[in-house]
Coordinates of C-alpha atoms in Angstrom, one line a residue:
M107 CA 68.6 110.5 86.5
P108 CA 69.4 113.2 89.2
Q109 CA 69.9 116.8 88.1
R110 CA 73.5 118.2 88.3
N111 CA 72.8 120.3 91.3
E112 CA 71.5 117.3 93.2
S113 CA 74.5 115.2 92.3
A114 CA 76.8 118.0 93.5
E115 CA 74.9 118.2 96.8
L116 CA 75.1 114.5 97.2
A117 CA 78.9 114.6 96.5
R118 CA 79.3 117.3 99.1
A119 CA 77.3 115.4 101.6
V120 CA 79.3 112.2 101.1
M121 CA 82.6 114.2 101.3
E122 CA 81.5 115.8 104.5
L123 CA 80.6 112.4 106.0
I124 CA 83.9 111.0 105.0
D125 CA 85.7 114.0 106.4
Q126 CA 83.8 113.9 109.7
G127 CA 84.3 110.2 110.1
H128 CA 88.0 110.4 109.2
R129 CA 88.7 113.2 111.7
R130 CA 87.0 111.6 114.5
I131 CA 88.3 108.1 113.8
S132 CA 91.9 109.1 113.1
R133 CA 92.3 110.6 116.5
R134 CA 91.8 107.2 118.1
I135 CA 93.3 104.7 115.6
D136 CA 95.9 104.4 112.8
L137 CA 93.7 104.1 109.7
T138 CA 96.6 102.8 107.6
R139 CA 97.2 100.1 110.0
V140 CA 93.5 99.1 110.0
R141 CA 93.6 99.1 106.2
V142 CA 96.7 96.9 106.0
L143 CA 95.2 94.3 108.5
G144 CA 91.9 94.5 106.8
L145 CA 93.4 93.8 103.3
I146 CA 95.5 90.9 104.6
S147 CA 92.6 89.4 106.4
A148 CA 90.2 89.7 103.4
R149 CA 92.7 88.6 100.7
G150 CA 95.7 87.1 102.3
P151 CA 98.3 85.7 102.2
L152 CA 99.8 88.6 100.3
R153 CA 103.2 89.8 99.2
P154 CA 104.3 93.2 100.6
R155 CA 104.3 94.7 97.1
D156 CA 100.7 93.7 96.6
I157 CA 99.7 95.2 99.9
A158 CA 101.6 98.4 98.9
G159 CA 100.0 98.5 95.4
E160 CA 96.5 97.9 96.6
L161 CA 96.6 100.6 99.3
G162 CA 98.8 103.0 97.4
L163 CA 101.6 102.8 100.0
T164 CA 105.3 103.2 99.4
A165 CA 107.6 100.1 100.0
S166 CA 109.0 101.9 103.1
A167 CA 105.6 102.6 104.7
T168 CA 104.5 99.0 103.9
S169 CA 107.6 97.6 105.6
R170 CA 107.2 99.8 108.7
H171 CA 103.6 98.7 109.1
L172 CA 104.3 95.0 108.5
T173 CA 107.4 95.1 110.9
A174 CA 105.2 96.6 113.7
L175 CA 102.4 94.2 113.1
E176 CA 104.6 91.2 113.1
R177 CA 106.4 92.3 116.2
E178 CA 103.0 92.7 117.9
G179 CA 101.8 89.3 116.7
R180 CA 99.1 90.7 114.4
V181 CA 100.5 89.2 111.3
A182 CA 102.7 86.1 110.5
V183 CA 105.1 85.9 107.6
E184 CA 106.1 82.8 105.7
A185 CA 108.3 82.0 102.7
D186 CA 106.8 82.6 99.3
P187 CA 107.0 79.3 97.5
A188 CA 106.7 81.0 94.1
D189 CA 109.4 83.7 94.8
S190 CA 112.2 83.2 97.2
R191 CA 113.1 87.0 97.1
T192 CA 110.0 87.9 99.1
F193 CA 107.5 86.5 101.6
L194 CA 103.8 86.2 102.2
V195 CA 101.9 87.8 105.0
R196 CA 98.8 86.4 106.6
V197 CA 96.7 87.7 109.5
A198 CA 97.4 86.1 112.9
P199 CA 94.7 85.5 115.5
G200 CA 95.8 88.7 117.2
G201 CA 95.3 90.7 114.1
Q202 CA 91.9 89.3 113.5
A203 CA 91.0 90.1 117.1
E204 CA 92.2 93.7 116.4
I205 CA 90.1 94.0 113.2
D206 CA 87.0 92.6 115.1
A207 CA 87.4 95.0 118.0
T208 CA 87.9 98.0 115.6
V209 CA 84.8 97.1 113.6
E210 CA 82.8 96.5 116.7
A211 CA 83.9 99.9 118.2
G212 CA 83.1 101.6 115.0
A213 CA 79.7 100.0 114.8
A214 CA 78.9 101.0 118.3
V215 CA 79.8 104.7 117.6
F216 CA 77.8 104.6 114.3
A217 CA 74.8 103.1 116.2
Q218 CA 74.9 106.1 118.6
V219 CA 75.0 108.5 115.7
I220 CA 71.8 107.1 114.1
A221 CA 70.1 106.0 117.2
D222 CA 67.1 108.3 116.6
W223 CA 66.6 107.2 113.0
P224 CA 63.6 105.0 112.2
D225 CA 64.4 101.5 111.1
E226 CA 63.1 102.3 107.6
D227 CA 65.6 105.2 107.2
V228 CA 68.5 102.9 108.4
A229 CA 67.5 100.3 105.9
T230 CA 67.1 102.7 103.1
A231 CA 70.6 104.3 103.9
R232 CA 72.1 100.9 103.9
V233 CA 70.7 100.0 100.5
L234 CA 71.7 103.3 98.9
I235 CA 75.2 103.4 100.4
T236 CA 75.8 99.8 99.3
R237 CA 74.6 100.9 95.8
L238 CA 76.9 103.8 95.9
N239 CA 79.9 101.7 97.0
E240 CA 79.2 99.2 94.2
A241 CA 79.0 102.0 91.6
W242 CA 82.4 103.3 92.8
A243 CA 83.9 99.8 92.6
R244 CA 82.6 99.4 89.0
R245 CA 83.8 102.8 88.0
G246 CA 87.3 102.3 89.4
D247 CA 89.7 105.2 89.4
P248 CA 90.1 106.6 85.9
T249 CA 93.2 108.6 87.0
A250 CA 95.0 105.6 88.3
P251 CA 97.7 104.0 86.1
P252 CA 96.6 100.5 85.0
A253 CA 99.7 98.8 86.4
T254 CA 99.9 97.5 89.9
G255 CA 102.4 98.4 92.6
P256 CA 103.0 101.5 94.7
R257 CA 102.1 104.8 93.2
W258 CA 105.7 105.9 93.0
Q259 CA 106.6 102.8 90.9
R260 CA 103.6 103.2 88.6
A261 CA 104.4 106.8 88.0
R262 CA 108.0 105.9 87.1
R263 CA 106.9 103.1 84.7
Q264 CA 104.6 105.6 82.9
E265 CA 107.5 108.0 82.4
D266 CA 109.7 105.3 80.8

């Protein structure tokens, strides 16, 4: 088991990686839009409230993103057969093309960043980062309320 100072240094390094990536990427693309499209692509069709809950968005923000994405032909909406008060959202071909282009552009930039790394280091980094992601997924967020839905709704439910 790593010593505390090594764990802290790893945490700092990961946070710096996330921060650098976020700053450089967010100048070029709308990260929330990419997250919405990616979620719908991976797990759709979804109700807007499920999208909001999964991504921690407000109903208003989710609605704005879905309206823009639908107008641009990136998502399609359809009646929800289980609940006539809402609808289901699925990714349209234009949305999948946007996801693919975003991933491809990100992979190209990332390849440039690690271009001078030996293949063994790239393979080791992939294995370790995959392990780290799996550990995060297993751990979950201990501060998150157990209920689903947007954060503002979950917080209100906890107060009741």
